[in-house]
Structure formats: C-alpha cells, structure tokens
Amino acid sequence: MSNRREFLKVAATGAAILGSQSTLGLAVILDQKAQHADAGKSKVVIARDAALHGTSTHPDEKRVLDLLDLAITSYTRRATPMEAWKHIVPAGKVIGLKTNGLGGKGICTHLALVLAIAQRLQQAGVKPGNIVVWDRNARDLEVCGLTINTDPSRVRCFGSDVSGYENEPVAFGSAVNVKLSKILTRECDMVIGLPILKDHELSGVTFAMKNMYGVVQRPFELHANGCNPAVADLNCIPVIREKVRFTIGDAMSSVSQGGPGFHPEHLWYPNALIVGEDRVAVDHTAWQMIERRRAEKGLPTLEGAGRPPRYIATAADATHKLGVNDPSRIHLVEV
C-alpha cells in the first residue's frame, strides 16, 4: 500500500469505530416485521448514497466508509461496524480481498472501498499481515490504485503472478484442468469478493461469481456458451465454494453496455454497494440493476441482446446449489 495509507497499520480509536451516527441509525432502526422478513431467505443489501461522487468521478473516501458501515450493519443488524465485522470474519484467520481490475482504471474496484474494508477489518481485530488484497496480477491491482507489497507486518497486496498457481489441476463439470491461485489455496482462510458491477459481452453480467475467473490460470478457456455452465461449475470447486464466503460488490460506478472493458459513454453512477453471502442472490440482484439501467437508456434486455446471464439460474439448480435466484426467496434490503 502507499505511504499515505500508513494509518491502516494501526488499530482505530473507539470514536472511529463508531462511524457516522446518522448512517448507522438507519441500519439499526428496524421494526419487528422487518427483523423477521428474511427468515428462510437469502439476504442481499443494497446501500446507496446519491452524493457519493459529488461533482467528481472519484467517490468521496469518507462517504465510502460511511456507506460500507451502512451496508455491513444493515446486513448483520449489529449496532456498530466493529460488531458487524466480528460477526462476518473468523478470528485469527487470513482474510483475502479479491478485487477486479481487468476493465482498467475507468471501471475497476475502487481504491477507497479497499482501504475502507482494510481499515474496518483491523479495527475488528484482524492483524494487518492477515489481510491480503489480491487479483490476477500486478497490472490489475495497480489500475485500482494499489501498490504491490508482500511485507508480512503490513496489509499485503500482490497477485497470482507473484504467488503462482497450483501444479495439480482441479475440476467440476465443464470447468476442467483448472489451476487455482496459491493465494486462494494456501494464503487465505476466507475470501471476500470485491467485484465491480458491469455488463459482459459474453456472459451478460459479471459480478460475484464471474469474479472467480480471476483466480484461475487460464480463464479464457471458460468462456464458451456465454460462460454457462462454466461460471457455476467453477464456483462449485470446493476451495472456491468454501472459502469465498462474502461479497461486497462495488456498484459505485458501472457500465451497462460495452463491458467488461471501460466505455466512458456507457458509464453511470449507481452510487451503491451490494452485499451478501449468497453469491447467486447477489448476482441476480446485480443483473436486475443492469437491466433497469439498460431500459432507462433504451437498450434491449440482455436476452434481447443475445447474452442473457444464464449461468445465474444454472448456479441455483439442483446440481450446483450455490444459492437462490428466485426473487420470492431473496430478502432484498435497500437502504
């Protein structure tokens, strides 16, 4: 990480842990009905801040931290960010933050979000060296504004080009001869996915599950048939299924046409985070957000464009059982 972020090495004060009172108030004022609305359902939280970007193309760092606090406390129903994070991450374990910088500087996981999560993790008791920010390679990390660092006393940041990949391939269904990053297999006990919301020229949508293409050595081999069933199959590989347990999806800016690369003419600012444990429910929610934007812009549906994200339904089927895509089984909370 850059020197200007040295504060990440130090535990926060109690005042910092409390976060914004006005933001957190929204998260904890829940009536009896709301507290039980998600019983038996997969919960997904969309947290928004319309003023996140202001007049800048870069989100305000303080507002990003407040938005993260709102999302996490709303999801866990804990009163403070510290309590919420302790509920999410296991004690004494190495936590990986899987970013996505494939689209380039214009459409990548925002640095402010990575820094905010790393800060809150440390405040919740995670040692700096037990936080690993990672992606495919140095290029994908650097476009996010991150600096490569392997110092075990600090928050680490490096790619699979440093760690390498396992020699022995693994497989599930159509995802065959898959060699996984050693960061996933050997470094991390738990991974939090930090995908960036985008449409995709082949799969229709790329978000939580498609972000796992960044953990394999040869992802281009998994793009046939609109990435279906490859996305679902890849996420069923046991180490991915078991370790990737939470998504904090970056929907602060997005493209709904021309993805996964950056096309400034299609850039828009949802100013949101999409949070959840059920990767299928998270992706279904992200898909609907993309579809609404396309409708606003007079674009055809992804089905009409010939690239529906069919892998989402596949991931929910009886073979994969990765989560739910039925809206009646998703408890969507918007704050």
Short mmCIF file of C-alpha atoms in Angstrom, two decimals:
data_model
loop_
_atom_site.label_atom_id
_atom_site.label_comp_id
_atom_site.label_asym_id
_atom_site.label_seq_id
_atom_site.Cartn_x
_atom_site.Cartn_y
_atom_site.Cartn_z
CA MET A 1 0.00 0.00 0.00
CA SER A 2 1.11 3.60 -0.50
CA ASN A 3 2.77 5.55 2.31
CA ARG A 4 -0.20 7.90 2.57
CA ARG A 5 -2.21 4.91 3.80
CA GLU A 6 0.06 4.08 6.75
CA PHE A 7 -2.90 4.51 9.06
CA LEU A 8 -4.01 1.04 8.01
CA LYS A 9 -1.24 -0.40 10.17
CA VAL A 10 -2.74 0.99 13.36
CA ALA A 11 -5.88 -0.03 15.23
CA ALA A 12 -8.53 2.68 15.24
CA THR A 13 -9.78 4.57 18.25
CA GLY A 14 -13.17 3.87 19.73
CA ALA A 15 -14.55 7.06 18.22
CA ALA A 16 -13.55 5.98 14.72
CA ILE A 17 -15.10 2.57 15.23
CA LEU A 18 -18.49 4.06 15.95
CA GLY A 19 -18.73 5.55 12.46
CA SER A 20 -21.36 8.02 11.37
CA GLN A 21 -24.27 8.14 13.82
CA SER A 22 -26.71 9.30 11.18
CA THR A 23 -25.69 6.49 8.84
CA LEU A 24 -25.76 3.77 11.45
CA GLY A 25 -29.11 4.92 12.75
CA LEU A 26 -30.70 3.80 9.51
CA ALA A 27 -29.17 0.37 9.96
CA VAL A 28 -30.45 -0.35 13.45
CA ILE A 29 -33.94 1.17 13.43
CA LEU A 30 -35.85 -1.94 12.33
CA ASP A 31 -39.38 -2.87 13.32
CA GLN A 32 -40.48 -6.37 14.37
CA LYS A 33 -41.73 -7.26 10.90
CA ALA A 34 -38.51 -6.24 9.19
CA GLN A 35 -36.40 -8.25 11.64
CA HIS A 36 -38.12 -11.45 10.54
CA ALA A 37 -38.67 -10.68 6.86
CA ASP A 38 -35.57 -12.58 5.79
CA ALA A 39 -36.36 -15.82 7.67
CA GLY A 40 -35.58 -18.70 5.35
CA LYS A 41 -34.48 -16.35 2.57
CA SER A 42 -31.14 -15.19 1.19
CA LYS A 43 -30.49 -11.65 2.31
CA VAL A 44 -28.99 -9.06 -0.02
CA VAL A 45 -28.42 -5.44 0.97
CA ILE A 46 -28.16 -2.57 -1.49
CA ALA A 47 -26.79 0.51 0.27
CA ARG A 48 -26.84 3.79 -1.65
CA ASP A 49 -25.53 7.31 -1.24
CA ALA A 50 -26.65 9.65 -4.02
CA ALA A 51 -23.98 12.17 -3.00
CA LEU A 52 -21.14 9.63 -3.08
CA HIS A 53 -19.40 11.17 -6.08
CA GLY A 54 -20.46 14.78 -5.73
CA THR A 55 -19.02 16.59 -8.74
CA SER A 56 -16.04 14.23 -9.05
CA THR A 57 -15.55 10.98 -10.96
CA HIS A 58 -13.91 9.61 -7.79
CA PRO A 59 -16.10 8.79 -4.79
CA ASP A 60 -15.54 10.68 -1.57
CA GLU A 61 -13.50 8.47 0.78
CA LYS A 62 -15.38 9.43 3.94
CA ARG A 63 -18.71 8.78 2.27
CA VAL A 64 -17.45 5.40 1.03
CA LEU A 65 -16.53 4.43 4.59
CA ASP A 66 -19.94 5.54 5.83
CA LEU A 67 -21.66 3.64 3.02
CA LEU A 68 -19.69 0.50 3.87
CA ASP A 69 -20.72 0.86 7.51
CA LEU A 70 -24.34 1.26 6.50
CA ALA A 71 -24.22 -1.82 4.27
CA ILE A 72 -22.47 -4.07 6.80
CA THR A 73 -24.50 -3.03 9.83
CA SER A 74 -27.73 -3.34 7.84
CA TYR A 75 -26.75 -6.82 6.71
CA THR A 76 -25.73 -8.10 10.13
CA ARG A 77 -28.11 -5.99 12.25
CA ARG A 78 -25.23 -5.10 14.52
CA ALA A 79 -25.09 -1.66 16.10
CA THR A 80 -21.51 -0.78 15.16
CA PRO A 81 -19.16 -1.64 12.29
CA MET A 82 -16.77 -3.40 14.71
CA GLU A 83 -19.53 -5.70 15.95
CA ALA A 84 -20.66 -6.32 12.38
CA TRP A 85 -17.21 -7.28 11.14
CA LYS A 86 -16.62 -9.58 14.09
CA HIS A 87 -19.82 -11.33 13.08
CA ILE A 88 -18.61 -11.74 9.47
CA VAL A 89 -14.93 -12.69 9.71
CA PRO A 90 -13.43 -15.53 11.77
CA ALA A 91 -10.94 -14.57 14.47
CA GLY A 92 -7.24 -15.14 13.87
CA LYS A 93 -7.63 -16.03 10.19
CA VAL A 94 -6.18 -14.65 6.96
CA ILE A 95 -8.79 -12.65 5.06
CA GLY A 96 -8.40 -12.18 1.31
CA LEU A 97 -9.95 -9.24 -0.56
CA LYS A 98 -10.37 -10.30 -4.21
CA THR A 99 -10.54 -7.16 -6.33
CA ASN A 100 -11.21 -6.80 -10.07
CA GLY A 101 -9.06 -4.52 -12.20
CA LEU A 102 -9.49 -6.24 -15.56
CA GLY A 103 -11.53 -3.38 -17.05
CA GLY A 104 -8.80 -0.80 -16.46
CA LYS A 105 -8.72 2.44 -14.49
CA GLY A 106 -12.16 3.58 -15.54
CA ILE A 107 -14.05 0.54 -14.31
CA CYS A 108 -12.26 -1.30 -11.52
CA THR A 109 -12.77 -1.95 -7.81
CA HIS A 110 -12.42 1.46 -6.16
CA LEU A 111 -9.35 2.08 -4.01
CA ALA A 112 -11.49 3.88 -1.42
CA LEU A 113 -13.55 0.72 -0.87
CA VAL A 114 -10.48 -1.50 -0.44
CA LEU A 115 -8.99 0.94 2.06
CA ALA A 116 -12.25 1.23 3.99
CA ILE A 117 -12.60 -2.54 4.32
CA ALA A 118 -8.97 -2.97 5.35
CA GLN A 119 -9.42 -0.27 7.98
CA ARG A 120 -12.55 -1.81 9.44
CA LEU A 121 -11.06 -5.32 9.45
CA GLN A 122 -8.15 -4.11 11.55
CA GLN A 123 -10.48 -2.29 13.91
CA ALA A 124 -12.30 -5.60 14.32
CA GLY A 125 -9.05 -7.28 15.37
CA VAL A 126 -7.60 -8.66 12.13
CA LYS A 127 -3.83 -8.23 12.08
CA PRO A 128 -2.53 -6.16 9.13
CA GLY A 129 -0.48 -9.07 7.79
CA ASN A 130 -3.59 -11.26 7.87
CA ILE A 131 -5.23 -9.10 5.19
CA VAL A 132 -4.31 -9.93 1.59
CA VAL A 133 -5.57 -7.73 -1.24
CA TRP A 134 -5.18 -9.70 -4.45
CA ASP A 135 -6.09 -10.22 -8.09
CA ARG A 136 -4.64 -11.92 -11.16
CA ASN A 137 -1.51 -9.81 -11.49
CA ALA A 138 0.25 -6.56 -10.64
CA ARG A 139 -1.35 -4.72 -13.55
CA ASP A 140 -4.89 -5.45 -12.36
CA LEU A 141 -4.03 -4.30 -8.83
CA GLU A 142 -2.16 -1.19 -9.89
CA VAL A 143 -5.03 0.08 -12.05
CA CYS A 144 -7.09 0.07 -8.86
CA GLY A 145 -4.51 2.42 -7.34
CA LEU A 146 -2.93 -0.29 -5.19
CA THR A 147 0.77 -0.84 -4.57
CA ILE A 148 2.37 -4.28 -4.54
CA ASN A 149 3.56 -5.20 -1.05
CA THR A 150 4.50 -8.56 0.50
CA ASP A 151 5.68 -7.28 3.90
CA PRO A 152 4.00 -9.63 6.44
CA SER A 153 3.81 -6.85 9.04
CA ARG A 154 1.52 -4.76 6.84
CA VAL A 155 -1.59 -5.24 4.75
CA ARG A 156 -0.30 -7.30 1.85
CA CYS A 157 -1.13 -6.71 -1.79
CA PHE A 158 0.04 -8.93 -4.62
CA GLY A 159 -1.21 -11.03 -7.49
CA SER A 160 -1.10 -14.60 -8.66
CA ASP A 161 1.85 -13.60 -10.83
CA VAL A 162 3.77 -13.48 -7.53
CA SER A 163 2.23 -16.48 -5.76
CA GLY A 164 1.92 -18.76 -8.77
CA TYR A 165 -0.71 -21.44 -9.39
CA GLU A 166 -1.11 -24.96 -8.12
CA ASN A 167 0.54 -27.65 -10.25
CA GLU A 168 -2.33 -30.10 -9.81
CA PRO A 169 -5.48 -29.11 -11.69
CA VAL A 170 -8.98 -29.46 -10.25
CA ALA A 171 -12.32 -29.82 -12.00
CA PHE A 172 -16.07 -29.61 -11.67
CA GLY A 173 -18.35 -30.19 -14.65
CA SER A 174 -17.21 -28.10 -17.62
CA ALA A 175 -14.50 -26.37 -15.55
CA VAL A 176 -11.71 -28.86 -16.23
CA ASN A 177 -7.93 -28.66 -15.86
CA VAL A 178 -8.34 -25.63 -13.62
CA LYS A 179 -5.19 -24.50 -11.85
CA LEU A 180 -6.01 -22.25 -8.93
CA SER A 181 -4.05 -19.36 -7.49
CA LYS A 182 -1.97 -20.25 -4.46
CA ILE A 183 -3.24 -17.08 -2.82
CA LEU A 184 -6.64 -18.76 -2.67
CA THR A 185 -5.47 -22.26 -1.84
CA ARG A 186 -2.59 -21.53 0.55
CA GLU A 187 -2.78 -17.94 1.84
CA CYS A 188 -6.42 -17.20 2.59
CA ASP A 189 -8.76 -18.78 5.10
CA MET A 190 -11.69 -16.68 3.91
CA VAL A 191 -12.16 -14.54 0.80
CA ILE A 192 -14.40 -11.51 0.43
CA GLY A 193 -15.16 -10.78 -3.21
CA LEU A 194 -14.97 -7.13 -4.29
CA PRO A 195 -16.26 -7.27 -7.88
CA ILE A 196 -17.16 -4.22 -9.95
CA LEU A 197 -20.65 -4.13 -11.48
CA LYS A 198 -20.51 -4.46 -15.27
CA ASP A 199 -22.30 -5.99 -18.19
CA HIS A 200 -20.27 -8.53 -20.16
CA GLU A 201 -20.07 -9.11 -23.89
CA LEU A 202 -20.35 -12.90 -23.46
CA SER A 203 -21.85 -13.73 -20.07
CA GLY A 204 -24.25 -10.77 -19.91
CA VAL A 205 -23.27 -9.76 -16.38
CA THR A 206 -20.02 -10.04 -14.47
CA PHE A 207 -20.13 -9.68 -10.71
CA ALA A 208 -19.72 -12.02 -7.71
CA MET A 209 -19.39 -15.43 -9.39
CA LYS A 210 -17.68 -14.26 -12.58
CA ASN A 211 -15.07 -12.52 -10.39
CA MET A 212 -13.71 -16.01 -9.69
CA TYR A 213 -12.33 -16.16 -13.23
CA GLY A 214 -9.55 -14.07 -11.73
CA VAL A 215 -8.38 -16.95 -9.52
CA VAL A 216 -7.58 -19.41 -12.33
CA GLN A 217 -4.56 -19.59 -14.59
CA ARG A 218 -6.38 -19.86 -17.93
CA PRO A 219 -9.79 -18.14 -17.57
CA PHE A 220 -10.19 -17.75 -21.34
CA GLU A 221 -10.89 -21.48 -21.51
CA LEU A 222 -14.11 -20.95 -19.54
CA HIS A 223 -15.94 -18.55 -21.87
CA ALA A 224 -17.80 -20.93 -24.19
CA ASN A 225 -21.61 -20.76 -24.46
CA GLY A 226 -21.84 -17.41 -22.68
CA CYS A 227 -19.81 -18.80 -19.77
CA ASN A 228 -22.64 -21.20 -18.96
CA PRO A 229 -22.29 -23.56 -17.13
CA ALA A 230 -18.62 -22.68 -16.60
CA VAL A 231 -19.22 -19.86 -14.10
CA ALA A 232 -21.43 -22.07 -11.96
CA ASP A 233 -19.10 -25.06 -12.32
CA LEU A 234 -16.06 -23.02 -11.33
CA ASN A 235 -17.78 -21.74 -8.20
CA CYS A 236 -18.60 -25.33 -7.25
CA ILE A 237 -14.94 -26.29 -6.98
CA PRO A 238 -14.72 -26.95 -3.22
CA VAL A 239 -12.00 -24.46 -2.28
CA ILE A 240 -13.87 -21.65 -4.07
CA ARG A 241 -17.24 -22.70 -2.71
CA GLU A 242 -15.96 -22.96 0.85
CA LYS A 243 -13.53 -20.04 1.12
CA VAL A 244 -15.32 -17.33 -0.87
CA ARG A 245 -17.99 -16.61 1.69
CA PHE A 246 -18.96 -12.96 1.33
CA THR A 247 -19.40 -10.32 -1.37
CA ILE A 248 -19.10 -6.57 -1.03
CA GLY A 249 -19.96 -5.66 -4.59
CA ASP A 250 -18.74 -2.33 -5.91
CA ALA A 251 -21.63 -0.68 -7.72
CA MET A 252 -20.40 2.84 -7.10
CA SER A 253 -19.84 3.18 -10.84
CA SER A 254 -20.72 0.79 -13.62
CA VAL A 255 -21.22 0.16 -17.31
CA SER A 256 -24.38 -1.44 -18.67
CA GLN A 257 -23.18 -1.67 -22.28
CA GLY A 258 -19.80 -2.48 -23.82
CA GLY A 259 -18.41 -4.35 -20.80
CA PRO A 260 -16.29 -5.81 -19.40
CA GLY A 261 -13.94 -3.11 -20.71
CA PHE A 262 -14.30 0.58 -19.98
CA HIS A 263 -16.51 2.60 -22.31
CA PRO A 264 -16.94 6.10 -20.85
CA GLU A 265 -20.01 6.75 -22.99
CA HIS A 266 -21.81 3.99 -21.05
CA LEU A 267 -20.53 4.88 -17.58
CA TRP A 268 -23.09 5.57 -14.90
CA TYR A 269 -23.05 6.01 -11.15
CA PRO A 270 -25.40 3.74 -9.17
CA ASN A 271 -23.54 5.00 -6.04
CA ALA A 272 -24.19 1.70 -4.32
CA LEU A 273 -22.71 -1.33 -2.60
CA ILE A 274 -24.33 -4.76 -2.96
CA VAL A 275 -23.65 -7.01 0.00
CA GLY A 276 -24.47 -10.64 0.71
CA GLU A 277 -23.33 -14.18 1.44
CA ASP A 278 -25.42 -15.89 -1.26
CA ARG A 279 -23.40 -15.33 -4.43
CA VAL A 280 -26.31 -16.32 -6.66
CA ALA A 281 -28.75 -13.94 -4.99
CA VAL A 282 -26.14 -11.17 -5.18
CA ASP A 283 -25.63 -11.79 -8.90
CA HIS A 284 -29.37 -11.92 -9.57
CA THR A 285 -29.73 -8.55 -7.80
CA ALA A 286 -26.86 -7.09 -9.82
CA TRP A 287 -28.37 -8.40 -13.04
CA GLN A 288 -31.68 -6.65 -12.35
CA MET A 289 -29.83 -3.40 -11.67
CA ILE A 290 -28.12 -3.69 -15.06
CA GLU A 291 -31.42 -4.44 -16.78
CA ARG A 292 -33.11 -1.40 -15.23
CA ARG A 293 -30.32 0.83 -16.44
CA ARG A 294 -30.49 -0.63 -19.94
CA ALA A 295 -34.23 0.03 -20.02
CA GLU A 296 -33.65 3.64 -18.94
CA LYS A 297 -31.19 4.09 -21.81
CA GLY A 298 -33.48 2.48 -24.39
CA LEU A 299 -31.23 -0.57 -24.78
CA PRO A 300 -32.61 -4.08 -25.33
CA THR A 301 -32.66 -6.54 -22.46
CA LEU A 302 -29.64 -8.78 -22.20
CA GLU A 303 -31.83 -11.59 -23.52
CA GLY A 304 -32.74 -9.39 -26.49
CA ALA A 305 -29.06 -8.59 -26.99
CA GLY A 306 -28.28 -12.32 -27.20
CA ARG A 307 -26.28 -12.54 -23.99
CA PRO A 308 -28.53 -13.38 -21.04
CA PRO A 309 -26.64 -14.38 -17.87
CA ARG A 310 -27.95 -17.94 -17.88
CA TYR A 311 -25.22 -19.09 -15.53
CA ILE A 312 -27.13 -17.46 -12.65
CA ALA A 313 -30.03 -19.91 -12.96
CA THR A 314 -27.57 -22.75 -13.51
CA ALA A 315 -25.80 -21.88 -10.26
CA ALA A 316 -29.12 -22.14 -8.44
CA ASP A 317 -30.15 -25.51 -9.91
CA ALA A 318 -30.22 -28.87 -8.13
CA THR A 319 -26.79 -29.82 -9.45
CA HIS A 320 -24.94 -26.73 -8.22
CA LYS A 321 -26.96 -25.47 -5.23
CA LEU A 322 -24.81 -22.36 -4.88
CA GLY A 323 -27.68 -20.12 -3.84
CA VAL A 324 -31.08 -18.86 -4.93
CA ASN A 325 -32.21 -16.83 -7.94
CA ASP A 326 -35.94 -16.84 -7.18
CA PRO A 327 -36.93 -13.28 -6.14
CA SER A 328 -39.51 -14.71 -3.72
CA ARG A 329 -36.63 -16.37 -1.86
CA ILE A 330 -34.43 -13.28 -1.73
CA HIS A 331 -34.89 -10.77 1.06
CA LEU A 332 -33.72 -7.57 -0.58
CA VAL A 333 -32.99 -4.70 1.79
CA GLU A 334 -32.44 -1.27 0.27
CA VAL A 335 -31.02 1.45 2.49
#
